[in-house]
PDB file of C-alpha atoms and ligand atoms in Angstrom:
ATOM      1  CA  MET M 270       0.110  -0.198   0.276  1.00 48.00           C
ATOM      2  CA  SER M 271       3.061   1.979   1.155  1.00 53.00           C
ATOM      3  CA  SER M 272       5.983   1.085  -0.978  1.00 65.00           C
ATOM      4  CA  ASN M 273       7.388   3.653  -3.093  1.00 91.00           C
ATOM      5  CA  ARG M 274       6.219   6.556  -0.737  1.00 98.00           C
ATOM      6  CA  ILE M 275       7.919   9.270   0.941  1.00 98.00           C
ATOM      7  CA  LEU M 276       6.430  11.223   3.359  1.00 99.00           C
ATOM      8  CA  LEU M 277       8.157  14.490   5.200  1.00 99.00           C
ATOM      9  CA  VAL M 278       7.048  14.913   8.540  1.00 99.00           C
ATOM     10  CA  THR M 279       8.064  18.503  10.034  1.00 99.00           C
ATOM     11  CA  GLY M 280       9.098  18.652  13.021  1.00 98.00           C
ATOM     12  CA  ALA M 281       9.635  15.481  13.965  1.00 98.00           C
ATOM     13  CA  SER M 282      12.932  14.812  16.353  1.00 98.00           C
ATOM     14  CA  ARG M 283      10.465  14.333  19.503  1.00 98.00           C
ATOM     15  CA  GLY M 284       7.456  13.727  19.777  1.00 98.00           C
ATOM     16  CA  ILE M 285       4.285  13.882  17.900  1.00 98.00           C
ATOM     17  CA  GLY M 286       6.480  13.790  14.415  1.00 98.00           C
ATOM     18  CA  ALA M 287       9.091  11.407  15.446  1.00 98.00           C
ATOM     19  CA  SER M 288       6.403   8.728  16.988  1.00 98.00           C
ATOM     20  CA  ILE M 289       4.288   9.332  13.132  1.00 99.00           C
ATOM     21  CA  ALA M 290       7.485   9.177  11.300  1.00 99.00           C
ATOM     22  CA  ARG M 291       9.191   6.100  13.071  1.00 98.00           C
ATOM     23  CA  LEU M 292       5.529   4.098  12.628  1.00 98.00           C
ATOM     24  CA  ALA M 293       5.322   5.283   8.938  1.00 98.00           C
ATOM     25  CA  ALA M 294       8.834   3.607   8.312  1.00 98.00           C
ATOM     26  CA  LYS M 295       7.477   0.272   9.823  1.00 98.00           C
ATOM     27  CA  ARG M 296       4.811   0.847   7.806  1.00 98.00           C
ATOM     28  CA  GLY M 297       7.292   1.304   4.514  1.00 98.00           C
ATOM     29  CA  TYR M 298       6.970   5.125   4.090  1.00 98.00           C
ATOM     30  CA  ASP M 299      10.080   6.447   2.998  1.00 98.00           C
ATOM     31  CA  VAL M 300      10.818   9.485   5.822  1.00 99.00           C
ATOM     32  CA  ALA M 301      12.264  13.029   5.776  1.00 99.00           C
ATOM     33  CA  ILE M 302      12.445  14.165   8.955  1.00 99.00           C
ATOM     34  CA  ASN M 303      12.998  17.630   9.797  1.00 99.00           C
ATOM     35  CA  TYR M 304      13.800  19.404  13.728  1.00 98.00           C
ATOM     36  CA  ALA M 305      14.499  23.009  14.669  1.00 98.00           C
ATOM     37  CA  GLY M 306      17.979  21.854  16.336  1.00 98.00           C
ATOM     38  CA  ASN M 307      18.245  18.994  18.110  1.00 98.00           C
ATOM     39  CA  GLU M 308      20.233  16.733  15.294  1.00 98.00           C
ATOM     40  CA  ALA M 309      20.857  13.998  18.156  1.00 98.00           C
ATOM     41  CA  ALA M 310      17.280  13.328  18.181  1.00 98.00           C
ATOM     42  CA  ALA M 311      17.080  13.668  14.992  1.00 98.00           C
ATOM     43  CA  LYS M 312      19.611  11.314  14.336  1.00 98.00           C
ATOM     44  CA  ALA M 313      18.230   9.190  16.503  1.00 98.00           C
ATOM     45  CA  VAL M 314      14.935   8.675  14.862  1.00 98.00           C
ATOM     46  CA  VAL M 315      16.033   8.723  11.502  1.00 99.00           C
ATOM     47  CA  GLU M 316      18.330   5.130  12.710  1.00 98.00           C
ATOM     48  CA  ASP M 317      15.358   3.783  14.023  1.00 98.00           C
ATOM     49  CA  ILE M 318      14.049   4.688  10.446  1.00 98.00           C
ATOM     50  CA  LYS M 319      16.805   2.615   8.832  1.00 98.00           C
ATOM     51  CA  LYS M 320      16.053  -0.549  10.994  1.00 98.00           C
ATOM     52  CA  GLU M 321      12.931  -0.812   8.657  1.00 98.00           C
ATOM     53  CA  GLY M 322      15.013  -1.222   6.093  1.00 98.00           C
ATOM     54  CA  ARG M 323      13.362   2.285   5.233  1.00 98.00           C
ATOM     55  CA  ARG M 324      15.383   5.185   3.647  1.00 98.00           C
ATOM     56  CA  GLY M 325      15.408   8.152   6.082  1.00 98.00           C
ATOM     57  CA  ILE M 326      17.234  11.368   6.274  1.00 98.00           C
ATOM     58  CA  ALA M 327      16.593  14.577   8.251  1.00 99.00           C
ATOM     59  CA  VAL M 328      16.770  18.147   7.928  1.00 99.00           C
ATOM     60  CA  LYS M 329      18.217  21.321  10.457  1.00 98.00           C
ATOM     61  CA  GLY M 330      15.743  24.196  10.373  1.00 98.00           C
ATOM     62  CA  ASN M 331      12.862  26.841  11.404  1.00 98.00           C
ATOM     63  CA  MET M 332       9.268  26.544   9.818  1.00 99.00           C
ATOM     64  CA  GLY M 333       8.855  29.828  10.530  1.00 98.00           C
ATOM     65  CA  ASN M 334      11.906  30.951   8.117  1.00 98.00           C
ATOM     66  CA  PRO M 335      10.615  30.621   4.589  1.00 98.00           C
ATOM     67  CA  ARG M 336      14.040  30.078   3.125  1.00 98.00           C
ATOM     68  CA  ASP M 337      14.232  26.823   5.942  1.00 99.00           C
ATOM     69  CA  ILE M 338      11.579  25.768   4.106  1.00 99.00           C
ATOM     70  CA  ALA M 339      12.574  26.277   0.822  1.00 98.00           C
ATOM     71  CA  ASN M 340      15.938  24.249   1.368  1.00 98.00           C
ATOM     72  CA  LEU M 341      14.256  21.794   3.205  1.00 99.00           C
ATOM     73  CA  PHE M 342      11.924  20.290  -0.101  1.00 99.00           C
ATOM     74  CA  GLN M 343      15.600  20.767  -2.207  1.00 98.00           C
ATOM     75  CA  GLU M 344      16.700  18.672   0.401  1.00 98.00           C
ATOM     76  CA  VAL M 345      14.534  16.071   0.333  1.00 98.00           C
ATOM     77  CA  ASP M 346      14.345  15.968  -3.811  1.00 98.00           C
ATOM     78  CA  ARG M 347      17.601  15.816  -4.200  1.00 98.00           C
ATOM     79  CA  GLN M 348      18.152  12.734  -1.239  1.00 98.00           C
ATOM     80  CA  LEU M 349      15.175  10.478  -1.493  1.00 98.00           C
ATOM     81  CA  GLY M 350      13.403  12.085  -4.780  1.00 98.00           C
ATOM     82  CA  ARG M 351       9.356  12.894  -5.259  1.00 98.00           C
ATOM     83  CA  LEU M 352       7.661  14.127  -2.236  1.00 98.00           C
ATOM     84  CA  THR M 353       4.118  11.878  -1.932  1.00 98.00           C
ATOM     85  CA  ASP M 354       3.032  12.576   1.731  1.00 99.00           C
ATOM     86  CA  LEU M 355       3.326  15.430   4.169  1.00 99.00           C
ATOM     87  CA  VAL M 356       2.780  15.576   7.858  1.00 99.00           C
ATOM     88  CA  ASN M 357       2.483  18.963   8.477  1.00 98.00           C
ATOM     89  CA  ASN M 358       3.722  19.063  12.449  1.00 98.00           C
ATOM     90  CA  ALA M 359       5.974  21.252  13.249  1.00 98.00           C
ATOM     91  CA  GLY M 360       3.922  23.517  16.344  1.00 98.00           C
ATOM     92  CA  ILE M 361       4.713  25.840  18.969  1.00 97.00           C
ATOM     93  CA  MET M 362       3.005  27.565  21.828  1.00 95.00           C
ATOM     94  CA  GLY M 363       5.187  29.951  23.037  1.00 91.00           C
ATOM     95  CA  PHE M 364       4.786  31.127  27.309  1.00 92.00           C
ATOM     96  CA  PRO M 365       1.714  31.054  29.012  1.00 93.00           C
ATOM     97  CA  SER M 366      -0.029  34.564  28.900  1.00 95.00           C
ATOM     98  CA  ARG M 367      -3.360  36.519  29.128  1.00 97.00           C
ATOM     99  CA  VAL M 368      -4.081  38.572  25.893  1.00 97.00           C
ATOM    100  CA  ASP M 369      -3.403  41.817  27.786  1.00 97.00           C
ATOM    101  CA  ALA M 370       0.074  40.651  28.601  1.00 97.00           C
ATOM    102  CA  LEU M 371       1.340  39.243  24.679  1.00 95.00           C
ATOM    103  CA  ASP M 372       4.673  39.337  23.993  1.00 95.00           C
ATOM    104  CA  PRO M 373       4.667  41.074  20.193  1.00 96.00           C
ATOM    105  CA  GLN M 374       7.810  38.677  19.886  1.00 96.00           C
ATOM    106  CA  THR M 375       6.110  35.429  21.395  1.00 95.00           C
ATOM    107  CA  LEU M 376       3.283  36.407  18.870  1.00 97.00           C
ATOM    108  CA  LYS M 377       5.488  36.747  16.019  1.00 98.00           C
ATOM    109  CA  GLU M 378       6.724  33.312  16.686  1.00 98.00           C
ATOM    110  CA  VAL M 379       3.798  31.414  17.221  1.00 98.00           C
ATOM    111  CA  ILE M 380       2.164  32.965  14.192  1.00 98.00           C
ATOM    112  CA  ASP M 381       5.179  32.700  11.683  1.00 98.00           C
ATOM    113  CA  VAL M 382       5.524  28.890  12.663  1.00 98.00           C
ATOM    114  CA  ASN M 383       2.037  27.315  13.123  1.00 98.00           C
ATOM    115  CA  VAL M 384       0.096  29.628  10.698  1.00 98.00           C
ATOM    116  CA  THR M 385       2.735  30.917   7.897  1.00 98.00           C
ATOM    117  CA  GLY M 386       4.965  28.358   7.768  1.00 98.00           C
ATOM    118  CA  ALA M 387       2.976  25.719   7.648  1.00 99.00           C
ATOM    119  CA  MET M 388       0.862  27.040   5.225  1.00 98.00           C
ATOM    120  CA  LEU M 389       4.295  28.054   3.009  1.00 99.00           C
ATOM    121  CA  VAL M 390       5.060  23.519   3.721  1.00 99.00           C
ATOM    122  CA  VAL M 391       1.859  22.789   2.419  1.00 99.00           C
ATOM    123  CA  GLY M 392       2.863  25.011  -0.762  1.00 98.00           C
ATOM    124  CA  GLU M 393       6.092  23.381  -1.183  1.00 98.00           C
ATOM    125  CA  ALA M 394       4.513  19.592  -0.995  1.00 99.00           C
ATOM    126  CA  ILE M 395       1.777  20.547  -3.279  1.00 99.00           C
ATOM    127  CA  LYS M 396       3.972  21.653  -5.396  1.00 98.00           C
ATOM    128  CA  ARG M 397       5.789  17.691  -5.089  1.00 98.00           C
ATOM    129  CA  ILE M 398       2.537  15.303  -4.583  1.00 98.00           C
ATOM    130  CA  SER M 399      -0.313  17.447  -6.929  1.00 98.00           C
ATOM    131  CA  THR M 400      -0.561  15.542 -10.601  1.00 98.00           C
ATOM    132  CA  LYS M 401      -1.225  18.924 -11.530  1.00 98.00           C
ATOM    133  CA  HIS M 402       2.319  19.364 -11.492  1.00 98.00           C
ATOM    134  CA  GLY M 403       3.305  15.968 -12.454  1.00 98.00           C
ATOM    135  CA  GLY M 404       3.386  14.682  -9.462  1.00 98.00           C
ATOM    136  CA  ARG M 405       1.675  10.739  -8.138  1.00 98.00           C
ATOM    137  CA  GLY M 406      -0.884  12.445  -5.730  1.00 98.00           C
ATOM    138  CA  GLY M 407      -0.974  11.161  -2.001  1.00 98.00           C
ATOM    139  CA  THR M 408      -2.002  12.750   1.187  1.00 99.00           C
ATOM    140  CA  ILE M 409      -1.183  16.227   3.356  1.00 99.00           C
ATOM    141  CA  VAL M 410      -2.058  15.567   7.245  1.00 99.00           C
ATOM    142  CA  ASN M 411      -2.088  18.962   8.976  1.00 99.00           C
ATOM    143  CA  MET M 412      -1.730  18.934  12.925  1.00 98.00           C
ATOM    144  CA  SER M 413      -4.346  21.157  14.629  1.00 98.00           C
ATOM    145  CA  SER M 414      -4.971  21.274  18.245  1.00 98.00           C
ATOM    146  CA  MET M 415      -8.594  20.647  20.679  1.00 98.00           C
ATOM    147  CA  ALA M 416      -6.444  24.069  21.586  1.00 98.00           C
ATOM    148  CA  ALA M 417      -8.326  25.589  18.353  1.00 98.00           C
ATOM    149  CA  VAL M 418     -12.312  24.437  19.880  1.00 98.00           C
ATOM    150  CA  LEU M 419     -10.855  25.383  24.049  1.00 97.00           C
ATOM    151  CA  GLY M 420      -9.583  28.605  23.645  1.00 97.00           C
ATOM    152  CA  MET M 421      -7.216  27.931  26.187  1.00 96.00           C
ATOM    153  CA  ALA M 422      -8.813  31.298  27.900  1.00 96.00           C
ATOM    154  CA  GLY M 423      -5.551  32.646  30.352  1.00 95.00           C
ATOM    155  CA  ASP M 424      -2.911  30.635  28.636  1.00 93.00           C
ATOM    156  CA  TYR M 425      -2.104  30.622  25.213  1.00 94.00           C
ATOM    157  CA  VAL M 426      -5.024  31.696  23.203  1.00 97.00           C
ATOM    158  CA  TRP M 427      -2.923  33.128  20.881  1.00 96.00           C
ATOM    159  CA  TYR M 428      -2.047  29.802  20.152  1.00 97.00           C
ATOM    160  CA  ALA M 429      -5.507  28.084  20.450  1.00 98.00           C
ATOM    161  CA  ALA M 430      -6.347  31.004  17.433  1.00 98.00           C
ATOM    162  CA  SER M 431      -3.057  29.500  15.314  1.00 98.00           C
ATOM    163  CA  LYS M 432      -4.435  26.466  15.149  1.00 98.00           C
ATOM    164  CA  GLY M 433      -7.819  27.263  14.515  1.00 98.00           C
ATOM    165  CA  ALA M 434      -6.416  28.957  11.534  1.00 98.00           C
ATOM    166  CA  MET M 435      -5.102  25.423  10.672  1.00 98.00           C
ATOM    167  CA  ASN M 436      -8.856  24.026  10.688  1.00 98.00           C
ATOM    168  CA  SER M 437     -10.141  26.317   7.942  1.00 98.00           C
ATOM    169  CA  PHE M 438      -7.073  25.971   5.951  1.00 98.00           C
ATOM    170  CA  THR M 439      -7.443  22.422   6.355  1.00 98.00           C
ATOM    171  CA  VAL M 440     -11.368  22.458   4.885  1.00 98.00           C
ATOM    172  CA  GLY M 441     -10.490  24.582   2.113  1.00 98.00           C
ATOM    173  CA  LEU M 442      -7.444  23.595   0.954  1.00 98.00           C
ATOM    174  CA  ALA M 443      -8.919  19.715   1.196  1.00 99.00           C
ATOM    175  CA  ARG M 444     -11.302  20.709  -1.850  1.00 98.00           C
ATOM    176  CA  GLU M 445      -9.035  22.252  -3.893  1.00 98.00           C
ATOM    177  CA  VAL M 446      -6.586  19.902  -4.545  1.00 98.00           C
ATOM    178  CA  ILE M 447      -9.046  16.814  -4.143  1.00 98.00           C
ATOM    179  CA  GLY M 448      -9.427  17.036  -7.910  1.00 98.00           C
ATOM    180  CA  GLU M 449      -5.375  16.999  -8.190  1.00 98.00           C
ATOM    181  CA  GLY M 450      -4.865  13.586  -6.031  1.00 98.00           C
ATOM    182  CA  ILE M 451      -4.085  14.999  -2.311  1.00 99.00           C
ATOM    183  CA  ARG M 452      -6.405  14.282   0.343  1.00 99.00           C
ATOM    184  CA  VAL M 453      -5.896  16.736   2.789  1.00 99.00           C
ATOM    185  CA  ASN M 454      -6.794  16.027   6.176  1.00 99.00           C
ATOM    186  CA  ALA M 455      -6.662  17.464  10.209  1.00 99.00           C
ATOM    187  CA  VAL M 456      -5.905  15.876  13.367  1.00 99.00           C
ATOM    188  CA  SER M 457      -6.468  17.574  17.110  1.00 98.00           C
ATOM    189  CA  PRO M 458      -5.096  16.291  19.655  1.00 98.00           C
ATOM    190  CA  GLY M 459      -5.693  17.349  23.318  1.00 97.00           C
ATOM    191  CA  LEU M 460      -3.554  17.074  26.193  1.00 95.00           C
ATOM    192  CA  ILE M 461      -0.390  14.201  25.003  1.00 96.00           C
ATOM    193  CA  ASN M 462       2.596  12.985  26.472  1.00 95.00           C
ATOM    194  CA  THR M 463       5.760  15.562  24.931  1.00 95.00           C
ATOM    195  CA  ASP M 464       7.888  17.992  25.663  1.00 94.00           C
ATOM    196  CA  ILE M 465       6.005  20.907  24.387  1.00 91.00           C
ATOM    197  CA  HIS M 466       4.500  21.605  27.699  1.00 91.00           C
ATOM    198  CA  ALA M 467       7.758  21.657  29.492  1.00 90.00           C
ATOM    199  CA  SER M 468       9.578  23.326  26.983  1.00 90.00           C
ATOM    200  CA  ALA M 469       6.425  26.203  27.856  1.00 87.00           C
ATOM    201  CA  GLY M 470       7.057  26.595  31.120  1.00 87.00           C
ATOM    202  CA  GLN M 471       4.720  23.791  31.856  1.00 86.00           C
ATOM    203  CA  PRO M 472       5.926  20.085  32.380  1.00 87.00           C
ATOM    204  CA  ASP M 473       3.493  19.379  34.874  1.00 87.00           C
ATOM    205  CA  ARG M 474       0.353  20.263  32.803  1.00 84.00           C
ATOM    206  CA  ALA M 475      -0.922  17.259  31.803  1.00 77.00           C
ATOM    207  CA  GLU M 476      -1.092  15.804  35.645  1.00 81.00           C
ATOM    208  CA  ARG M 477      -2.202  19.009  36.563  1.00 85.00           C
ATOM    209  CA  LEU M 478      -5.263  18.737  33.735  1.00 85.00           C
ATOM    210  CA  LYS M 479      -5.948  15.194  34.170  1.00 85.00           C
ATOM    211  CA  SER M 480      -8.869  15.493  35.929  1.00 89.00           C
ATOM    212  CA  VAL M 481     -10.479  17.108  32.911  1.00 91.00           C
ATOM    213  CA  ILE M 482      -9.904  15.037  30.300  1.00 95.00           C
ATOM    214  CA  PRO M 483     -12.616  12.181  30.766  1.00 96.00           C
ATOM    215  CA  ILE M 484     -11.231   9.432  30.156  1.00 96.00           C
ATOM    216  CA  GLY M 485      -8.423  10.280  33.034  1.00 94.00           C
ATOM    217  CA  ARG M 486      -5.201  10.349  30.954  1.00 94.00           C
ATOM    218  CA  PHE M 487      -3.500  12.946  28.397  1.00 93.00           C
ATOM    219  CA  GLY M 488      -2.611  11.272  25.832  1.00 97.00           C
ATOM    220  CA  GLU M 489       0.408   9.074  24.057  1.00 98.00           C
ATOM    221  CA  PRO M 490       1.973  10.024  21.124  1.00 98.00           C
ATOM    222  CA  GLY M 491       1.608   6.868  19.851  1.00 98.00           C
ATOM    223  CA  GLU M 492      -2.288   7.183  19.866  1.00 98.00           C
ATOM    224  CA  VAL M 493      -1.411  10.167  17.692  1.00 98.00           C
ATOM    225  CA  ALA M 494       0.781   8.655  15.200  1.00 99.00           C
ATOM    226  CA  GLN M 495      -1.697   5.371  14.253  1.00 98.00           C
ATOM    227  CA  THR M 496      -4.357   8.395  13.254  1.00 98.00           C
ATOM    228  CA  VAL M 497      -2.492  10.078  11.056  1.00 99.00           C
ATOM    229  CA  LEU M 498      -1.274   6.448   9.663  1.00 98.00           C
ATOM    230  CA  TYR M 499      -4.724   5.515   8.687  1.00 98.00           C
ATOM    231  CA  LEU M 500      -5.714   9.054   7.364  1.00 99.00           C
ATOM    232  CA  MET M 501      -2.230   8.644   5.236  1.00 98.00           C
ATOM    233  CA  SER M 502      -3.362   4.693   3.984  1.00 98.00           C
ATOM    234  CA  ASP M 503      -6.216   3.980   1.210  1.00 98.00           C
ATOM    235  CA  GLU M 504      -8.257   2.764   3.934  1.00 98.00           C
ATOM    236  CA  ALA M 505      -9.146   6.314   4.309  1.00 98.00           C
ATOM    237  CA  SER M 506      -9.740   6.697   0.839  1.00 98.00           C
ATOM    238  CA  TYR M 507     -13.423   8.536   1.278  1.00 98.00           C
ATOM    239  CA  VAL M 508     -11.631  10.923   3.614  1.00 98.00           C
ATOM    240  CA  VAL M 509     -11.244  14.281   2.344  1.00 98.00           C
ATOM    241  CA  GLY M 510     -11.131  17.822   4.591  1.00 98.00           C
ATOM    242  CA  ALA M 511     -11.620  15.454   8.189  1.00 98.00           C
ATOM    243  CA  ASN M 512     -10.927  17.117  11.287  1.00 98.00           C
ATOM    244  CA  VAL M 513     -10.025  13.925  13.776  1.00 98.00           C
ATOM    245  CA  SER M 514      -9.786  14.318  17.403  1.00 98.00           C
ATOM    246  CA  ILE M 515      -7.865  12.938  19.287  1.00 98.00           C
ATOM    247  CA  SER M 516      -8.613  13.747  23.075  1.00 97.00           C
ATOM    248  CA  GLY M 517      -9.827  11.583  25.266  1.00 97.00           C
ATOM    249  CA  GLY M 518     -13.243  12.579  25.645  1.00 96.00           C
ATOM    250  CA  ARG M 519     -11.373  16.304  25.839  1.00 92.00           C
TER     251      ARG M 519
HETATM  252  P1  NDP C1689       7.251  19.146  20.562  1.00 69.55           P
HETATM  253  O1  NDP C1689       8.215  20.212  21.574  1.00 69.55           O
HETATM  254  O2  NDP C1689       7.212  17.121  21.752  1.00 69.55           O
HETATM  255  O3  NDP C1689       8.426  19.012  19.559  1.00 69.55           O
HETATM  256  C1  NDP C1689       9.011  18.991  19.063  1.00 69.55           C
HETATM  257  C2  NDP C1689       9.330  19.030  17.557  1.00 69.55           C
HETATM  258  O4  NDP C1689       9.094  20.232  16.619  1.00 69.55           O
HETATM  259  C3  NDP C1689      10.602  18.632  17.858  1.00 69.55           C
HETATM  260  O5  NDP C1689      10.921  17.856  16.959  1.00 69.55           O
HETATM  261  C4  NDP C1689      11.845  20.049  17.789  1.00 69.55           C
HETATM  262  O6  NDP C1689      12.475  20.259  17.170  1.00 69.55           O
HETATM  263  C5  NDP C1689      10.637  20.317  16.279  1.00 69.55           C
HETATM  264  N1  NDP C1689      10.369  22.187  16.248  1.00 69.55           N
HETATM  265  C6  NDP C1689      10.416  22.626  16.870  1.00 69.55           C
HETATM  266  N2  NDP C1689      10.442  24.117  16.975  1.00 69.55           N
HETATM  267  C7  NDP C1689      10.788  23.773  15.211  1.00 69.55           C
HETATM  268  C8  NDP C1689      10.423  25.091  14.210  1.00 69.55           C
HETATM  269  N3  NDP C1689      10.527  26.243  14.367  1.00 69.55           N
HETATM  270  N4  NDP C1689      10.837  24.580  12.821  1.00 69.55           N
HETATM  271  C9  NDP C1689      10.856  23.378  12.637  1.00 69.55           C
HETATM  272  N5  NDP C1689      10.678  22.215  13.373  1.00 69.55           N
HETATM  273  C10 NDP C1689      10.120  22.791  14.773  1.00 69.55           C
HETATM  274  O7  NDP C1689       6.212  18.753  19.983  1.00 69.55           O
HETATM  275  P2  NDP C1689       4.993  18.386  20.229  1.00 69.55           P
HETATM  276  O8  NDP C1689       5.195  16.444  19.639  1.00 69.55           O
HETATM  277  O9  NDP C1689       3.681  18.096  21.392  1.00 69.55           O
HETATM  278  O10 NDP C1689       3.667  18.574  19.279  1.00 69.55           O
HETATM  279  C11 NDP C1689       3.552  18.523  17.576  1.00 69.55           C
HETATM  280  C12 NDP C1689       2.215  19.319  16.890  1.00 69.55           C
HETATM  281  O11 NDP C1689       1.358  19.029  18.184  1.00 69.55           O
HETATM  282  C13 NDP C1689       2.354  20.834  17.262  1.00 69.55           C
HETATM  283  O12 NDP C1689       1.972  21.594  16.304  1.00 69.55           O
HETATM  284  C14 NDP C1689       1.570  20.661  18.539  1.00 69.55           C
HETATM  285  O13 NDP C1689       1.113  22.022  18.415  1.00 69.55           O
HETATM  286  C15 NDP C1689       0.898  20.080  17.669  1.00 69.55           C
HETATM  287  N6  NDP C1689      -0.571  18.931  19.695  1.00 69.55           N
HETATM  288  C16 NDP C1689       0.150  18.920  20.556  1.00 69.55           C
HETATM  289  C17 NDP C1689      -0.043  19.056  21.481  1.00 69.55           C
HETATM  290  C18 NDP C1689       0.155  18.024  22.759  1.00 69.55           C
HETATM  291  O14 NDP C1689      -0.493  18.174  23.769  1.00 69.55           O
HETATM  292  N7  NDP C1689       1.806  17.742  23.066  1.00 69.55           N
HETATM  293  C19 NDP C1689      -1.866  18.902  21.914  1.00 69.55           C
HETATM  294  C20 NDP C1689      -2.067  19.444  20.316  1.00 69.55           C
HETATM  295  C21 NDP C1689      -1.535  19.398  19.353  1.00 69.55           C
HETATM  296  P3  NDP C1689      14.086  20.002  17.689  1.00 69.55           P
HETATM  297  O15 NDP C1689      14.018  18.712  18.614  1.00 69.55           O
HETATM  298  O16 NDP C1689      15.331  20.193  17.163  1.00 69.55           O
HETATM  299  O17 NDP C1689      14.081  20.682  18.729  1.00 69.55           O
END
C-alpha cells in the first residue's frame, strides 16, 4: 500500500512527529524528518527509520523561516526523490500569558511557525505531490489541536487561534486539491505527553489537567501517530477535509 511512498514530517525529532515518522517507516514509507536544532534526537529517529529497512534523512530548519522551508524541500528532492505525503506537524506554543500581557515576539514566532510556515510548507508539498504538477498524488495531514475549539483562556489564546487557522485552512485546502489526487485531512490532539508543555514552562501541565480529561489520562504520541497513518492510508480513501479529534473525550 505504501511502497515507494516518500513522506516528509516537519518537527519530527521528538514528540508526536517522531512517533509518526517511526510508525510510517514500519508501514513502508521512506521518511524525511525536519527538526529545529536537536541533532542527536533527529539522528536517533533516522536510525530507527533505517532499522525498518527504509530510507531516512533529517534536515535541520526553522519552519517559521521561508528560506529554511525552501531548503528543506530541495534536500528532500535531492536525497529521497519526489514527495508523495506530508505531515505538517511542526508547531510551537510560546510561554503562557493573558492576551493583554502577550509579548509581540512570542506572537510573531508562533504565527510564523504555526500559520505562515505551515501554509508555505503545504504550498511546496503541493508542487511535488499534485498530479497537476506532474506528481503521483498522495496525502497531507495538518496538525491542529483541540485548543482551537477550547480557546485556552488565560493560557495560550494566540496558540489556540493559530490552530483555528489550521482548521479553516484544512477545509479549503482539501477541496482545492482533491481533484489533483491529494487527500487533505487534519488531526486535533488533546493533551499529549510530549516535551511541548515543559518547553512552554509547564512541565506539570498534563498531570495538572488530568481531571478535566474524560478518559482520565493524557494521550501518548503513538496514539496520535496511529490516526495519522490511518488518514494517510488507502483505508481512508473517502476521508477528505476531516478533522479527527484525538483527545480522550475532551
Ligand atoms: P514537541 O515540543 O514535543 O516537539 C517539537 C518538535 O518540533 C521537535 O522535533 C523540534 O525539533 C521541532 N520544532 C520545534 N520548533 C520548530 C521549528 N520552528 N521548526 C521546525 N521544527 C521545530 O511538540 P509536540 O510533539 O507536542 O507537538 C507537535 C505538534 O502537535 C505541534 O504542532 C503541536 O502544536 C501539536 N499538538 C500538540 C499537543 C500536545 O499536547 N503535545 C496537543 C495538540 C497539538 P528539535 O528537537 O530540534 O527542537
